[in-house]
mmCIF file of C-alpha atoms in Angstrom:
data_model
loop_
_atom_site.group_PDB
_atom_site.id
_atom_site.type_symbol
_atom_site.label_atom_id
_atom_site.label_comp_id
_atom_site.label_asym_id
_atom_site.label_seq_id
_atom_site.Cartn_x
_atom_site.Cartn_y
_atom_site.Cartn_z
ATOM 1 C CA MET A 1 -20.930 -13.340 -8.965
ATOM 2 C CA ALA A 2 -17.906 -11.151 -9.655
ATOM 3 C CA ALA A 3 -15.502 -10.279 -6.866
ATOM 4 C CA SER A 4 -15.641 -6.821 -5.361
ATOM 5 C CA GLU A 5 -12.752 -4.972 -7.036
ATOM 6 C CA LYS A 6 -12.133 -2.733 -4.034
ATOM 7 C CA LEU A 7 -12.494 -5.152 -1.111
ATOM 8 C CA ILE A 8 -9.525 -6.880 0.515
ATOM 9 C CA VAL A 9 -10.034 -9.148 3.511
ATOM 10 C CA LEU A 10 -7.310 -9.412 6.139
ATOM 11 C CA ALA A 11 -6.989 -12.559 8.264
ATOM 12 C CA ALA A 12 -5.076 -11.761 11.436
ATOM 13 C CA GLY A 13 -5.218 -12.010 15.197
ATOM 14 C CA GLY A 14 -3.303 -13.073 18.252
ATOM 15 C CA THR A 15 -0.027 -11.307 19.008
ATOM 16 C CA GLY A 16 1.176 -7.938 17.779
ATOM 17 C CA GLY A 17 3.682 -9.652 15.508
ATOM 18 C CA HIS A 18 0.758 -10.751 13.352
ATOM 19 C CA VAL A 19 -1.578 -7.807 13.954
ATOM 20 C CA PHE A 20 0.726 -4.813 13.448
ATOM 21 C CA PRO A 21 1.806 -5.762 9.890
ATOM 22 C CA ALA A 22 -1.888 -6.193 9.054
ATOM 23 C CA GLU A 23 -2.536 -2.720 10.435
ATOM 24 C CA ALA A 24 0.269 -1.297 8.300
ATOM 25 C CA LEU A 25 -1.162 -2.894 5.155
ATOM 26 C CA ALA A 26 -4.666 -1.697 6.030
ATOM 27 C CA THR A 27 -3.432 1.891 6.309
ATOM 28 C CA GLU A 28 -1.591 1.717 2.996
ATOM 29 C CA MET A 29 -4.390 0.067 1.031
ATOM 30 C CA THR A 30 -7.071 2.335 2.483
ATOM 31 C CA GLY A 31 -4.990 5.268 1.279
ATOM 32 C CA ARG A 32 -5.021 3.741 -2.201
ATOM 33 C CA GLY A 33 -8.804 3.652 -2.247
ATOM 34 C CA PHE A 34 -9.428 0.035 -1.274
ATOM 35 C CA LYS A 35 -11.998 -1.150 1.231
ATOM 36 C CA LEU A 36 -10.618 -3.409 3.962
ATOM 37 C CA SER A 37 -12.342 -5.923 6.215
ATOM 38 C CA LEU A 38 -10.860 -7.996 9.018
ATOM 39 C CA ILE A 39 -11.665 -11.570 9.983
ATOM 40 C CA THR A 40 -10.149 -12.524 13.324
ATOM 41 C CA ASP A 41 -10.736 -14.993 16.113
ATOM 42 C CA ARG A 42 -13.210 -14.602 18.949
ATOM 43 C CA ARG A 43 -10.566 -14.360 21.647
ATOM 44 C CA GLY A 44 -8.973 -11.200 20.287
ATOM 45 C CA GLY A 45 -9.544 -7.909 22.051
ATOM 46 C CA ALA A 46 -10.642 -4.638 20.514
ATOM 47 C CA TYR A 47 -8.128 -3.337 17.982
ATOM 48 C CA GLY A 48 -6.973 0.244 17.731
ATOM 49 C CA GLY A 49 -5.387 2.164 14.887
ATOM 50 C CA ALA A 50 -6.378 1.369 11.329
ATOM 51 C CA LEU A 51 -7.732 -2.070 12.250
ATOM 52 C CA GLY A 52 -10.106 -0.552 14.777
ATOM 53 C CA SER A 53 -11.951 1.283 12.019
ATOM 54 C CA LEU A 54 -12.455 -1.784 9.820
ATOM 55 C CA GLU A 55 -15.553 -3.905 9.491
ATOM 56 C CA THR A 56 -14.574 -6.824 11.722
ATOM 57 C CA HIS A 57 -15.900 -10.375 11.854
ATOM 58 C CA ARG A 58 -14.989 -12.813 14.634
ATOM 59 C CA ILE A 59 -14.944 -16.544 14.072
ATOM 60 C CA ARG A 60 -13.734 -19.634 15.892
ATOM 61 C CA ALA A 61 -10.134 -20.675 15.420
ATOM 62 C CA GLY A 62 -8.618 -23.720 17.082
ATOM 63 C CA GLY A 63 -4.927 -23.558 17.930
ATOM 64 C CA ILE A 64 -2.747 -25.801 15.775
ATOM 65 C CA ALA A 65 0.213 -25.935 18.136
ATOM 66 C CA GLY A 66 -1.163 -28.374 20.691
ATOM 67 C CA LYS A 67 1.442 -30.591 22.308
ATOM 68 C CA ASN A 68 -0.860 -33.459 23.223
ATOM 69 C CA ILE A 69 -3.660 -35.437 21.655
ATOM 70 C CA SER A 70 -6.381 -33.911 23.826
ATOM 71 C CA ALA A 71 -5.409 -30.412 22.692
ATOM 72 C CA LEU A 72 -5.521 -31.503 19.071
ATOM 73 C CA LEU A 73 -8.924 -33.132 19.546
ATOM 74 C CA ARG A 74 -10.282 -29.918 21.055
ATOM 75 C CA SER A 75 -8.837 -27.657 18.379
ATOM 76 C CA GLY A 76 -9.962 -29.735 15.384
ATOM 77 C CA PRO A 77 -13.713 -29.047 15.669
ATOM 78 C CA GLU A 78 -13.020 -25.370 16.397
ATOM 79 C CA LEU A 79 -10.889 -25.084 13.266
ATOM 80 C CA ALA A 80 -13.498 -26.850 11.133
ATOM 81 C CA PHE A 81 -16.344 -24.705 12.439
ATOM 82 C CA GLY A 82 -14.299 -21.538 12.001
ATOM 83 C CA THR A 83 -13.536 -22.490 8.406
ATOM 84 C CA LEU A 84 -17.254 -22.903 7.706
ATOM 85 C CA GLN A 85 -17.947 -19.524 9.303
ATOM 86 C CA ALA A 86 -15.254 -17.890 7.184
ATOM 87 C CA ARG A 87 -16.499 -19.592 4.026
ATOM 88 C CA PHE A 88 -19.984 -18.163 4.615
ATOM 89 C CA LEU A 89 -18.559 -14.674 5.148
ATOM 90 C CA LEU A 90 -16.333 -14.777 2.077
ATOM 91 C CA LYS A 91 -19.160 -15.976 -0.166
ATOM 92 C CA LYS A 92 -21.164 -12.971 0.950
ATOM 93 C CA MET A 93 -18.296 -10.460 0.802
ATOM 94 C CA ARG A 94 -16.710 -11.618 -2.489
ATOM 95 C CA PRO A 95 -13.324 -9.953 -1.854
ATOM 96 C CA ARG A 96 -10.746 -9.216 -4.497
ATOM 97 C CA ALA A 97 -8.111 -10.926 -2.351
ATOM 98 C CA VAL A 98 -7.597 -12.418 1.109
ATOM 99 C CA VAL A 99 -4.334 -11.745 2.944
ATOM 100 C CA GLY A 100 -3.256 -13.765 5.987
ATOM 101 C CA PHE A 101 -0.599 -12.805 8.513
ATOM 102 C CA GLY A 102 0.154 -16.106 10.210
ATOM 103 C CA GLY A 103 -0.876 -17.402 13.594
ATOM 104 C CA TYR A 104 -3.697 -19.835 14.277
ATOM 105 C CA ALA A 105 -6.284 -17.030 14.059
ATOM 106 C CA SER A 106 -5.652 -16.702 10.315
ATOM 107 C CA VAL A 107 -5.951 -20.389 9.417
ATOM 108 C CA PRO A 108 -9.755 -20.854 9.100
ATOM 109 C CA THR A 109 -10.137 -17.782 6.895
ATOM 110 C CA MET A 110 -7.224 -18.691 4.645
ATOM 111 C CA LEU A 111 -8.442 -22.278 4.282
ATOM 112 C CA ALA A 112 -11.919 -21.029 3.410
ATOM 113 C CA ALA A 113 -10.441 -18.612 0.880
ATOM 114 C CA THR A 114 -8.486 -21.354 -0.871
ATOM 115 C CA PHE A 115 -11.510 -23.662 -0.929
ATOM 116 C CA GLY A 116 -13.558 -20.847 -2.453
ATOM 117 C CA GLY A 117 -11.063 -19.986 -5.172
ATOM 118 C CA CYS A 118 -10.173 -16.531 -3.826
ATOM 119 C CA LYS A 119 -6.858 -14.885 -4.617
ATOM 120 C CA THR A 120 -4.741 -15.507 -1.534
ATOM 121 C CA VAL A 121 -1.509 -14.207 -0.019
ATOM 122 C CA ILE A 122 0.135 -15.054 3.288
ATOM 123 C CA HIS A 123 2.782 -12.861 4.881
ATOM 124 C CA GLU A 124 5.561 -14.271 7.048
ATOM 125 C CA GLN A 125 7.103 -11.857 9.541
ATOM 126 C CA ASN A 126 9.920 -14.136 10.709
ATOM 127 C CA ALA A 127 13.046 -15.635 9.158
ATOM 128 C CA VAL A 128 11.498 -19.107 9.496
ATOM 129 C CA LEU A 129 8.039 -19.868 8.108
ATOM 130 C CA GLY A 130 5.664 -20.311 11.042
ATOM 131 C CA ARG A 131 3.549 -23.382 11.651
ATOM 132 C CA ALA A 132 0.285 -21.828 10.490
ATOM 133 C CA ASN A 133 1.849 -20.486 7.302
ATOM 134 C CA ARG A 134 3.531 -23.836 6.607
ATOM 135 C CA LEU A 135 0.104 -25.436 6.741
ATOM 136 C CA LEU A 136 -1.188 -22.904 4.218
ATOM 137 C CA ALA A 137 1.869 -22.606 1.952
ATOM 138 C CA SER A 138 0.857 -25.260 -0.568
ATOM 139 C CA ARG A 139 -2.672 -23.868 -0.853
ATOM 140 C CA VAL A 140 -2.225 -20.105 -1.291
ATOM 141 C CA LYS A 141 -1.285 -18.211 -4.457
ATOM 142 C CA ARG A 142 1.617 -16.164 -3.048
ATOM 143 C CA ILE A 143 3.887 -16.156 0.016
ATOM 144 C CA ALA A 144 5.217 -12.716 0.979
ATOM 145 C CA THR A 145 8.320 -12.732 3.185
ATOM 146 C CA SER A 146 10.010 -10.150 5.382
ATOM 147 C CA PHE A 147 13.460 -11.689 4.824
ATOM 148 C CA GLU A 148 15.235 -13.030 1.791
ATOM 149 C CA GLY A 149 15.939 -16.724 2.136
ATOM 150 C CA THR A 150 13.152 -17.386 4.632
ATOM 151 C CA ARG A 151 13.563 -20.959 5.851
ATOM 152 C CA SER A 152 11.116 -23.882 6.130
ATOM 153 C CA ILE A 153 9.241 -23.008 2.938
ATOM 154 C CA PRO A 154 8.128 -26.278 1.280
ATOM 155 C CA GLU A 155 9.947 -26.996 -1.983
ATOM 156 C CA THR A 156 6.607 -27.276 -3.750
ATOM 157 C CA ALA A 157 5.795 -23.687 -2.740
ATOM 158 C CA ALA A 158 9.182 -22.090 -3.466
ATOM 159 C CA ASP A 159 7.981 -20.485 -6.708
ATOM 160 C CA LYS A 160 5.244 -18.631 -4.812
ATOM 161 C CA VAL A 161 7.647 -16.587 -2.683
ATOM 162 C CA VAL A 162 7.880 -12.811 -3.103
ATOM 163 C CA HIS A 163 10.249 -10.863 -0.860
ATOM 164 C CA THR A 164 8.274 -7.781 0.184
ATOM 165 C CA GLY A 165 9.876 -6.878 3.495
ATOM 166 C CA MET A 166 7.979 -6.112 6.683
ATOM 167 C CA PRO A 167 4.963 -3.775 6.519
ATOM 168 C CA VAL A 168 5.660 -1.051 9.088
ATOM 169 C CA ARG A 169 3.050 1.231 10.606
ATOM 170 C CA GLN A 170 3.145 4.865 9.525
ATOM 171 C CA THR A 171 3.329 5.972 13.152
ATOM 172 C CA LEU A 172 6.765 4.328 13.277
ATOM 173 C CA THR A 173 8.081 5.397 9.882
ATOM 174 C CA ALA A 174 7.048 8.978 10.680
ATOM 175 C CA VAL A 175 9.627 9.213 13.484
ATOM 176 C CA ARG A 176 12.458 7.594 11.546
ATOM 177 C CA GLY A 177 14.392 10.862 11.223
ATOM 178 C CA THR A 178 13.946 12.009 14.813
ATOM 179 C CA PRO A 179 17.278 13.234 16.261
ATOM 180 C CA TYR A 180 18.936 11.066 18.884
ATOM 181 C CA PRO A 181 18.191 12.439 22.384
ATOM 182 C CA ASP A 182 20.981 14.400 24.045
ATOM 183 C CA LEU A 183 23.331 12.345 26.175
ATOM 184 C CA ASN A 184 25.987 13.705 28.507
ATOM 185 C CA GLU A 185 27.831 12.668 31.651
ATOM 186 C CA ASN A 186 25.124 13.942 33.980
ATOM 187 C CA CYS A 187 21.781 13.369 32.231
ATOM 188 C CA GLU A 188 19.256 10.635 32.900
ATOM 189 C CA ILE A 189 19.768 7.623 30.632
ATOM 190 C CA ASN A 190 16.525 6.275 29.170
ATOM 191 C CA ILE A 191 16.508 2.541 28.410
ATOM 192 C CA LEU A 192 13.539 1.018 26.565
ATOM 193 C CA ILE A 193 13.123 -2.763 26.811
ATOM 194 C CA LEU A 194 10.609 -4.525 24.559
ATOM 195 C CA GLY A 195 9.847 -8.223 24.283
ATOM 196 C CA GLY A 196 7.166 -8.283 21.614
ATOM 197 C CA SER A 197 3.466 -7.703 22.208
ATOM 198 C CA GLN A 198 3.382 -10.464 24.849
ATOM 199 C CA GLY A 199 6.617 -9.545 26.529
ATOM 200 C CA ALA A 200 9.526 -11.943 27.036
ATOM 201 C CA SER A 201 10.217 -13.652 30.358
ATOM 202 C CA ILE A 202 13.924 -13.979 29.640
ATOM 203 C CA LEU A 203 14.287 -10.189 29.476
ATOM 204 C CA SER A 204 12.441 -9.773 32.774
ATOM 205 C CA GLU A 205 14.788 -12.286 34.401
ATOM 206 C CA VAL A 206 18.134 -11.321 32.908
ATOM 207 C CA ILE A 207 18.078 -7.547 32.476
ATOM 208 C CA PRO A 208 17.374 -6.495 36.088
ATOM 209 C CA GLU A 209 20.194 -8.784 37.225
ATOM 210 C CA ALA A 210 22.575 -7.421 34.592
ATOM 211 C CA ILE A 211 21.749 -3.825 35.462
ATOM 212 C CA GLY A 212 22.267 -4.660 39.125
ATOM 213 C CA ARG A 213 25.937 -5.347 38.363
ATOM 214 C CA LEU A 214 26.537 -1.826 37.079
ATOM 215 C CA ASP A 215 28.311 0.790 39.135
ATOM 216 C CA ALA A 216 25.963 2.410 41.672
ATOM 217 C CA ASP A 217 26.553 5.904 40.287
ATOM 218 C CA LEU A 218 25.554 4.728 36.811
ATOM 219 C CA ARG A 219 22.484 2.867 38.100
ATOM 220 C CA ALA A 220 21.311 6.067 39.771
ATOM 221 C CA ARG A 221 21.102 7.747 36.359
ATOM 222 C CA LEU A 222 19.008 5.042 34.708
ATOM 223 C CA SER A 223 15.339 5.328 33.794
ATOM 224 C CA ILE A 224 13.945 1.959 32.701
ATOM 225 C CA ILE A 225 10.807 1.452 30.634
ATOM 226 C CA GLN A 226 10.197 -2.263 30.206
ATOM 227 C CA GLN A 227 7.472 -4.387 28.710
ATOM 228 C CA CYS A 228 6.936 -7.586 30.694
ATOM 229 C CA ARG A 229 4.590 -10.509 30.608
ATOM 230 C CA PRO A 230 1.763 -9.912 33.126
ATOM 231 C CA GLU A 231 2.946 -12.776 35.314
ATOM 232 C CA ASP A 232 6.475 -11.298 35.436
ATOM 233 C CA LEU A 233 5.536 -7.734 36.382
ATOM 234 C CA GLU A 234 5.575 -8.086 40.155
ATOM 235 C CA ALA A 235 8.930 -9.864 40.338
ATOM 236 C CA ALA A 236 10.650 -7.499 37.896
ATOM 237 C CA ARG A 237 9.219 -4.432 39.608
ATOM 238 C CA GLY A 238 10.382 -5.715 42.980
ATOM 239 C CA ARG A 239 13.912 -6.313 41.714
ATOM 240 C CA TYR A 240 14.203 -2.782 40.310
ATOM 241 C CA GLN A 241 12.941 -1.393 43.617
ATOM 242 C CA GLN A 242 15.618 -3.359 45.473
ATOM 243 C CA LEU A 243 18.215 -1.799 43.194
ATOM 244 C CA ALA A 244 16.714 1.690 43.680
ATOM 245 C CA ILE A 245 16.324 2.062 39.918
ATOM 246 C CA LYS A 246 13.588 4.217 38.425
ATOM 247 C CA ALA A 247 11.442 1.846 36.346
ATOM 248 C CA GLU A 248 8.105 1.945 34.554
ATOM 249 C CA LEU A 249 6.842 -1.553 33.782
ATOM 250 C CA ASP A 250 3.735 -2.644 31.906
ATOM 251 C CA SER A 251 2.515 -5.559 29.813
ATOM 252 C CA PHE A 252 1.792 -3.355 26.793
ATOM 253 C CA PHE A 253 2.556 0.182 25.616
ATOM 254 C CA ASP A 254 0.427 1.875 22.961
ATOM 255 C CA ASP A 255 2.800 4.824 22.445
ATOM 256 C CA ILE A 256 5.907 3.020 21.216
ATOM 257 C CA PRO A 257 6.909 5.691 18.631
ATOM 258 C CA GLU A 258 7.145 8.363 21.330
ATOM 259 C CA ARG A 259 9.056 6.066 23.663
ATOM 260 C CA LEU A 260 11.495 5.104 20.909
ATOM 261 C CA CYS A 261 12.224 8.771 20.266
ATOM 262 C CA ALA A 262 13.027 9.367 23.940
ATOM 263 C CA ALA A 263 15.220 6.280 24.399
ATOM 264 C CA HIS A 264 19.008 6.377 24.508
ATOM 265 C CA LEU A 265 19.155 2.583 24.286
ATOM 266 C CA LEU A 266 16.675 -0.005 23.029
ATOM 267 C CA ILE A 267 16.882 -3.632 24.135
ATOM 268 C CA SER A 268 14.487 -5.820 22.169
ATOM 269 C CA ARG A 269 13.948 -9.258 20.762
#
């Protein structure tokens, strides 16, 4: 049976670093008249934005980053079963192409796509090819990279690399030209601190201590908005309270474009 000329399947899940580029591609390709479907893992939550409107299928996906033999033994059957689930879905959907965005959640679908002879692309968001994408590199048709000279690409897959850059959501590109907020000697200084979709413990530990060393008059003008890991929220919030610094902390913000526009300084990883 011929492939559906207008259907593209996205394989993504896990952290925002994998999900947000998939959302950006979904928005762009939908605007070009393509139909998009998402295959993700069962542990993922409900997606918003462009991904939230897609036909979504959830399969099993065993982690491939286990550090001990018991973890590997547990993940192997999950990965195999998830690959069978994805193979069944792809045979029924017959997509024009399958695009993976790294992370263990994408592996079963991308393996199933290569076994089934689908056109396949993986996208790497980082400067070093991730573990999941290294596993898939020799099997897929193309490897799209965010950076030129991405490291850890197998020599046998070097001719598959296409430097595309990072897909960025339209909600972010739309505010690119927003004027820098006014800053004077008396105004409140807005500092936005982001550690990726899961937060970063090092930022929660280091930044409050660094800010605590500032002059008291300067600290009094600060307004901190910081993304923390859930387990770090209480400690970070307590430290800012000790320093009498205005701070809004959360594990995730869904209005990043607006917060970027209001920030005088962004600290991110």
